XYZ file of C-alpha atoms in Angstrom:
98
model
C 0.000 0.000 0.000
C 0.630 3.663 -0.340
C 0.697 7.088 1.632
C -0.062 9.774 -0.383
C -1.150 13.243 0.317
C -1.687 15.610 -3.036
C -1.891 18.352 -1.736
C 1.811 18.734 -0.349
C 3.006 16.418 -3.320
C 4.415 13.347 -1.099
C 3.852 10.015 -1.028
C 5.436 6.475 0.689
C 5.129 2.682 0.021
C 5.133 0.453 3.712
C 4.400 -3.151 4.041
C 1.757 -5.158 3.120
C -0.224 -6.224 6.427
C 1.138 -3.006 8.011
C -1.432 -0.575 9.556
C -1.669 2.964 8.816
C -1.917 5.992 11.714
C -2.754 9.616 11.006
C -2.441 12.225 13.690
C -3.322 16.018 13.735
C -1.686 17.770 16.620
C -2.967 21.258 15.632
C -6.217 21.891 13.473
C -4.049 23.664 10.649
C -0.882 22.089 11.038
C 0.070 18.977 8.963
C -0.536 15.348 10.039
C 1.884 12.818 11.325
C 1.898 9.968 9.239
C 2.799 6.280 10.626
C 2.503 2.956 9.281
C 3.356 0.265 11.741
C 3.127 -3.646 12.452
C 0.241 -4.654 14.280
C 2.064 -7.487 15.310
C 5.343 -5.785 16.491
C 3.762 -1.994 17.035
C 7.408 -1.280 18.027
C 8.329 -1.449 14.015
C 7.211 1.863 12.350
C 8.091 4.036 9.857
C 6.814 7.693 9.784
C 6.386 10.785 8.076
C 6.681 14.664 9.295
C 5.444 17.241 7.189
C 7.449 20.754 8.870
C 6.601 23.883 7.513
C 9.365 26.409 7.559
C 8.753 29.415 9.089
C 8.729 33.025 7.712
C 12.137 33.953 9.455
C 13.806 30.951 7.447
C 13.846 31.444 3.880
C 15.347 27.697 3.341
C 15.013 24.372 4.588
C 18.950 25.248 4.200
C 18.637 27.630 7.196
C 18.520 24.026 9.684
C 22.145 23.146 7.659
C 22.452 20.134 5.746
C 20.871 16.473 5.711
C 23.130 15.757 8.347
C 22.129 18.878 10.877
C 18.397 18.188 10.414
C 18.607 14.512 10.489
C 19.476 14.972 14.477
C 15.951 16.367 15.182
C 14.152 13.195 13.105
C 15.894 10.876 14.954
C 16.726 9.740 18.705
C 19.700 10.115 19.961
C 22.045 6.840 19.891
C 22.189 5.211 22.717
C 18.281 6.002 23.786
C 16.857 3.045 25.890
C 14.488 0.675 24.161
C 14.542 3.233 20.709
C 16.425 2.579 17.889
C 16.335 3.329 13.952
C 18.241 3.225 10.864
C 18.867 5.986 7.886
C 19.028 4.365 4.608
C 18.980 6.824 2.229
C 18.997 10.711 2.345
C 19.112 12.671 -0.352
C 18.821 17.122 -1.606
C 16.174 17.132 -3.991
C 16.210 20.573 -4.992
C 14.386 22.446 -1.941
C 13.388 19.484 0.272
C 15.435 16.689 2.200
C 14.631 13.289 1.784
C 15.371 10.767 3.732
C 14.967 6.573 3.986
């Protein structure tokens, strides 16, 4: 199955069998996406839509993939979390990462 939303042009692929979550924290602010294993709930992979704000022109203003991979992701080392970066990538004005 797939993610998508149209109207901020992204989309993502997660397993077969896998459940889908969507969360809105704030009535206009975008959703938090997750897809998990019902069996394993622990198993996820999600996705963050962050607007940038008016005082940063860029997504370049947070640094590189690098400097704004630190906020996605818990720090090593954090009891019973864990994850692993697969991919990231500069697509012209948005970060991707896998």
């Amino acid at each position: 199955p797939t993610y998508a939303d149209e109207s901020v042009g992204v989309s993502f692929s997660y397993p077969e069998g896998w459940e889908l979550s969507k969360q809105q924290f704030a009535s206009n602010g975008p959703p938090l996406v997750v897809a998990y294993d019902p069996k394993q709930p622990s198993i996820n992979a999600f996705l963050s839509l962050q607007p940038i704000c008016g005082d940063y022109p860029t997504l370049g203003s947070f640094g590189n993939t690098a400097d704004v991979l630190v906020n996605l992701l818990p720090p090593p080392g954090t009891p019973g979390l864990s994850s692993e970066v697969i991919k990231t990538e500069n697509k012209g004005s948005r970060y991707l990462f896998d």
